């Protein structure tokens, strides 16, 4: 990680408003300050803006109001009807999506080396060495020359995580990365994320898996109606929520989960 | 019906048929070169954000998709010389008429393939820091090109078959030579059967290739 003073925020989201079209408001004045080293899990009802929040932080969305800073510097801001995104700042953030996003025409190793070579001008051999090393760490060394179609869903998501790590991100975003997986494949992906967590990788994730949230999070944010409803350590938000809306949600989720 | 087949009447005169086949293949190859290249450019125009580029391109595509090929060819042969005072040899006219028709259909194939690239792949490209141009070159085009190959081949072989229409405006293609031979020999059954087999012999392997490519793609997409 880079040397960020421990008192500075890694991500500071201020008064974030985001909608689609004239009538649909997804985020309505959302404020979050994420410190370096934190692992933030965002939970909440569907349609509450969790995924949109991650997509905004990744710089994939226009916003209508508010700003995001990254590592103490301006990153995203709404200026009139335009959204200004600092693309250099954006390169410091990695993201893994719910749907498989490996490029099907490239092998696993080519998927990993594409961005380092094109974006950072790393030589092919250096990028491939790095790629093989990361694949080995995730137990995927045998799959380096396979095409995505030859992988299981769990392997695809692990490769997607490896691909994001190739760029040495200072923050990882995980948007429901196990939601599309068969149940027996979820654990292998969560294990990789836990491995990153144990190495101190700052991360922000959306998940419906409350057990995993409790395992990985250093902080849980309950988001509903486009604002932060409750924000605290996992024991509090998941175990003993202060807010009525959080409690209702948690009760419902754990009841369904059995 | 009292009719004795005499294939000899045709097999003794294969020379003109092969000449006609050569013309048909020339028309096909040249029209495909136009269709594959101009079709791609046209697809980019159809996908343009700018209405000034997009609308004429869409009009072009719809004109060729929504009128019969035979009308297009006849219109081209009779109206272009009269309207624009351009006189070209029949084969060139045939190539242009067939080529423009194929351009429109191939543009649709390219457009559909480009739009079929999942949005999430582009999001991943942004998350990886690729510039818009790098995303197009490394993510969109390789996937779109692969996806469009079977359709381009199908369209190409369609043009091969449609090229028979130029016989009615006097281009000496396979169909034209066949008509002439049938008239000369009074052997229409033999002649047109053999002509059909000529077309089949060229089209069938290509359609098999398309089927194989699509099965392979279907496996890869799993």
mmCIF file of C-alpha atoms in Angstrom, chain A residues 27-196:
data_model
loop_
_atom_site.group_PDB
_atom_site.id
_atom_site.type_symbol
_atom_site.label_atom_id
_atom_site.label_comp_id
_atom_site.label_asym_id
_atom_site.label_seq_id
_atom_site.Cartn_x
_atom_site.Cartn_y
_atom_site.Cartn_z
ATOM 1 C CA UNK A 27 -28.708 7.538 -4.110
ATOM 2 C CA UNK A 28 -30.062 10.514 -2.166
ATOM 3 C CA UNK A 29 -27.331 12.316 -0.339
ATOM 4 C CA UNK A 30 -25.063 9.484 0.713
ATOM 5 C CA UNK A 31 -22.016 10.132 2.912
ATOM 6 C CA UNK A 32 -19.300 7.579 3.674
ATOM 7 C CA UNK A 33 -15.774 8.022 4.904
ATOM 8 C CA UNK A 34 -13.645 4.923 4.472
ATOM 9 C CA UNK A 35 -10.278 4.768 6.188
ATOM 10 C CA UNK A 36 -7.230 2.963 4.821
ATOM 11 C CA UNK A 37 -7.187 -0.714 5.714
ATOM 12 C CA UNK A 38 -10.919 -0.914 6.253
ATOM 13 C CA UNK A 39 -13.024 -3.683 4.783
ATOM 14 C CA UNK A 40 -16.473 -2.236 4.280
ATOM 15 C CA UNK A 41 -19.401 -4.515 3.529
ATOM 16 C CA UNK A 42 -22.494 -2.753 2.257
ATOM 17 C CA UNK A 43 -25.768 -4.549 2.930
ATOM 18 C CA UNK A 44 -29.382 -3.589 2.407
ATOM 19 C CA UNK A 45 -32.560 -4.280 0.484
ATOM 20 C CA UNK A 46 -32.363 -4.617 -3.274
ATOM 21 C CA UNK A 47 -32.907 -1.325 -5.009
ATOM 22 C CA UNK A 48 -31.334 0.434 -2.045
ATOM 23 C CA UNK A 49 -28.389 1.623 -4.107
ATOM 24 C CA UNK A 50 -25.620 -0.759 -2.964
ATOM 25 C CA UNK A 51 -24.409 -1.786 -6.402
ATOM 26 C CA UNK A 52 -24.861 1.732 -7.728
ATOM 27 C CA UNK A 53 -22.659 2.997 -4.897
ATOM 28 C CA UNK A 54 -19.859 0.597 -5.905
ATOM 29 C CA UNK A 55 -20.255 1.483 -9.565
ATOM 30 C CA UNK A 56 -19.970 5.180 -8.730
ATOM 31 C CA UNK A 57 -16.796 4.563 -6.720
ATOM 32 C CA UNK A 58 -15.397 2.608 -9.689
ATOM 33 C CA UNK A 59 -16.068 5.641 -11.871
ATOM 34 C CA UNK A 60 -18.585 3.831 -14.074
ATOM 35 C CA UNK A 61 -21.518 6.150 -13.450
ATOM 36 C CA UNK A 62 -22.475 9.755 -13.905
ATOM 37 C CA UNK A 63 -23.590 11.456 -10.713
ATOM 38 C CA UNK A 64 -25.968 14.381 -10.266
ATOM 39 C CA UNK A 65 -24.579 15.874 -7.096
ATOM 40 C CA UNK A 66 -21.773 15.385 -4.611
ATOM 41 C CA UNK A 67 -18.169 14.290 -4.783
ATOM 42 C CA UNK A 68 -15.800 11.421 -4.102
ATOM 43 C CA UNK A 69 -12.188 11.838 -3.097
ATOM 44 C CA UNK A 70 -9.630 9.057 -3.206
ATOM 45 C CA UNK A 71 -6.452 8.955 -1.125
ATOM 46 C CA UNK A 72 -7.019 12.566 -0.117
ATOM 47 C CA UNK A 73 -7.274 13.893 -3.671
ATOM 48 C CA UNK A 74 -10.290 14.827 -5.807
ATOM 49 C CA UNK A 75 -11.600 11.870 -7.828
ATOM 50 C CA UNK A 76 -15.226 12.325 -8.877
ATOM 51 C CA UNK A 77 -17.351 15.436 -8.733
ATOM 52 C CA UNK A 78 -20.604 16.663 -10.195
ATOM 53 C CA UNK A 79 -20.174 19.965 -11.942
ATOM 54 C CA UNK A 80 -23.438 21.218 -13.342
ATOM 55 C CA UNK A 81 -24.802 18.470 -15.571
ATOM 56 C CA UNK A 82 -21.343 16.956 -16.108
ATOM 57 C CA UNK A 83 -19.513 14.391 -14.023
ATOM 58 C CA UNK A 84 -15.775 14.902 -13.748
ATOM 59 C CA UNK A 85 -13.840 11.676 -13.195
ATOM 60 C CA UNK A 86 -10.068 11.678 -12.730
ATOM 61 C CA UNK A 87 -9.090 8.640 -14.791
ATOM 62 C CA UNK A 88 -5.624 8.474 -13.193
ATOM 63 C CA UNK A 89 -7.262 8.114 -9.788
ATOM 64 C CA UNK A 90 -9.625 5.510 -11.228
ATOM 65 C CA UNK A 91 -6.680 3.301 -12.198
ATOM 66 C CA UNK A 92 -5.891 2.807 -8.494
ATOM 67 C CA UNK A 93 -9.177 0.996 -7.931
ATOM 68 C CA UNK A 94 -9.996 -2.566 -8.983
ATOM 69 C CA UNK A 95 -13.409 -4.160 -9.294
ATOM 70 C CA UNK A 96 -14.918 -7.602 -9.691
ATOM 71 C CA UNK A 97 -18.479 -7.879 -10.938
ATOM 72 C CA UNK A 98 -21.421 -10.171 -10.293
ATOM 73 C CA UNK A 99 -21.522 -11.340 -13.900
ATOM 74 C CA UNK A 100 -18.515 -13.011 -15.458
ATOM 75 C CA UNK A 101 -16.450 -10.414 -17.246
ATOM 76 C CA UNK A 102 -13.445 -12.412 -18.414
ATOM 77 C CA UNK A 103 -12.841 -11.664 -22.076
ATOM 78 C CA UNK A 104 -13.815 -14.919 -23.840
ATOM 79 C CA UNK A 105 -11.434 -14.487 -26.767
ATOM 80 C CA UNK A 106 -8.374 -14.316 -24.505
ATOM 81 C CA UNK A 107 -6.748 -17.020 -22.394
ATOM 82 C CA UNK A 108 -6.621 -16.659 -18.628
ATOM 83 C CA UNK A 109 -3.059 -15.336 -18.808
ATOM 84 C CA UNK A 110 -3.922 -12.939 -21.641
ATOM 85 C CA UNK A 111 -6.854 -11.648 -19.591
ATOM 86 C CA UNK A 112 -4.415 -10.933 -16.764
ATOM 87 C CA UNK A 113 -1.716 -9.288 -18.872
ATOM 88 C CA UNK A 114 -3.914 -7.145 -21.151
ATOM 89 C CA UNK A 115 -4.230 -4.116 -18.885
ATOM 90 C CA UNK A 116 -0.678 -4.116 -17.468
ATOM 91 C CA UNK A 117 0.707 -4.203 -21.000
ATOM 92 C CA UNK A 118 -1.696 -1.691 -22.549
ATOM 93 C CA UNK A 119 -2.206 0.668 -19.626
ATOM 94 C CA UNK A 120 1.105 0.515 -17.798
ATOM 95 C CA UNK A 121 3.429 -0.478 -20.629
ATOM 96 C CA UNK A 122 4.740 -3.536 -18.797
ATOM 97 C CA UNK A 123 6.632 -5.933 -21.076
ATOM 98 C CA UNK A 124 4.892 -9.140 -22.048
ATOM 99 C CA UNK A 125 7.359 -11.374 -20.228
ATOM 100 C CA UNK A 126 7.249 -9.329 -17.033
ATOM 101 C CA UNK A 127 3.455 -9.237 -17.119
ATOM 102 C CA UNK A 128 3.271 -12.985 -17.739
ATOM 103 C CA UNK A 129 5.658 -13.743 -14.857
ATOM 104 C CA UNK A 130 3.540 -11.606 -12.562
ATOM 105 C CA UNK A 131 0.353 -13.194 -13.860
ATOM 106 C CA UNK A 132 1.614 -16.733 -13.310
ATOM 107 C CA UNK A 133 2.696 -15.826 -9.790
ATOM 108 C CA UNK A 134 -0.757 -14.491 -8.892
ATOM 109 C CA UNK A 135 -2.469 -17.483 -10.498
ATOM 110 C CA UNK A 136 -0.243 -19.802 -8.472
ATOM 111 C CA UNK A 137 -1.234 -17.997 -5.295
ATOM 112 C CA UNK A 138 -4.890 -18.695 -6.097
ATOM 113 C CA UNK A 139 -4.253 -22.309 -7.102
ATOM 114 C CA UNK A 140 -4.943 -21.570 -10.759
ATOM 115 C CA UNK A 141 -1.474 -22.052 -12.291
ATOM 116 C CA UNK A 142 -2.688 -25.006 -14.368
ATOM 117 C CA UNK A 143 -5.328 -22.793 -15.996
ATOM 118 C CA UNK A 144 -3.019 -20.080 -17.351
ATOM 119 C CA UNK A 145 -3.513 -21.097 -20.972
ATOM 120 C CA UNK A 146 -7.157 -22.134 -20.680
ATOM 121 C CA UNK A 147 -9.954 -20.064 -22.172
ATOM 122 C CA UNK A 148 -12.702 -18.731 -19.861
ATOM 123 C CA UNK A 149 -15.214 -21.161 -21.420
ATOM 124 C CA UNK A 150 -13.128 -24.012 -19.993
ATOM 125 C CA UNK A 151 -13.410 -22.742 -16.408
ATOM 126 C CA UNK A 152 -16.038 -23.228 -13.726
ATOM 127 C CA UNK A 153 -17.871 -20.184 -12.406
ATOM 128 C CA UNK A 154 -15.760 -20.177 -9.258
ATOM 129 C CA UNK A 155 -12.558 -20.324 -11.267
ATOM 130 C CA UNK A 156 -13.780 -17.470 -13.494
ATOM 131 C CA UNK A 157 -14.374 -15.239 -10.497
ATOM 132 C CA UNK A 158 -10.979 -16.109 -8.989
ATOM 133 C CA UNK A 159 -9.335 -15.227 -12.299
ATOM 134 C CA UNK A 160 -11.313 -11.963 -12.371
ATOM 135 C CA UNK A 161 -9.932 -11.136 -8.920
ATOM 136 C CA UNK A 162 -6.410 -12.039 -10.084
ATOM 137 C CA UNK A 163 -6.879 -9.809 -13.138
ATOM 138 C CA UNK A 164 -7.827 -6.838 -10.968
ATOM 139 C CA UNK A 165 -4.833 -7.440 -8.682
ATOM 140 C CA UNK A 166 -2.406 -7.257 -11.613
ATOM 141 C CA UNK A 167 -2.737 -3.465 -11.456
ATOM 142 C CA UNK A 168 -1.822 -3.212 -7.754
ATOM 143 C CA UNK A 169 -5.081 -1.549 -6.753
ATOM 144 C CA UNK A 170 -5.199 0.451 -3.543
ATOM 145 C CA UNK A 171 -8.865 -0.465 -3.144
ATOM 146 C CA UNK A 172 -10.829 -3.496 -4.314
ATOM 147 C CA UNK A 173 -14.564 -3.398 -5.016
ATOM 148 C CA UNK A 174 -16.561 -6.636 -5.024
ATOM 149 C CA UNK A 175 -20.107 -6.376 -6.333
ATOM 150 C CA UNK A 176 -22.012 -9.542 -5.354
ATOM 151 C CA UNK A 177 -19.234 -11.643 -6.823
ATOM 152 C CA UNK A 178 -20.672 -14.939 -5.590
ATOM 153 C CA UNK A 179 -24.346 -14.275 -6.434
ATOM 154 C CA UNK A 180 -24.197 -15.970 -9.826
ATOM 155 C CA UNK A 181 -22.326 -19.021 -8.552
ATOM 156 C CA UNK A 182 -23.578 -22.490 -7.748
ATOM 157 C CA UNK A 183 -23.534 -22.882 -3.958
ATOM 158 C CA UNK A 184 -20.658 -25.358 -3.924
ATOM 159 C CA UNK A 185 -18.422 -22.865 -5.759
ATOM 160 C CA UNK A 186 -18.974 -19.940 -3.410
ATOM 161 C CA UNK A 187 -16.429 -21.005 -0.793
ATOM 162 C CA UNK A 188 -13.414 -21.038 -3.123
ATOM 163 C CA UNK A 189 -14.104 -17.431 -4.181
ATOM 164 C CA UNK A 190 -14.724 -16.263 -0.625
ATOM 165 C CA UNK A 191 -11.467 -17.938 0.436
ATOM 166 C CA UNK A 192 -9.553 -15.818 -2.058
ATOM 167 C CA UNK A 193 -11.213 -12.642 -0.785
ATOM 168 C CA UNK A 194 -10.438 -13.614 2.803
ATOM 169 C CA UNK A 195 -6.814 -14.208 1.763
ATOM 170 C CA UNK A 196 -6.681 -10.639 0.404
#
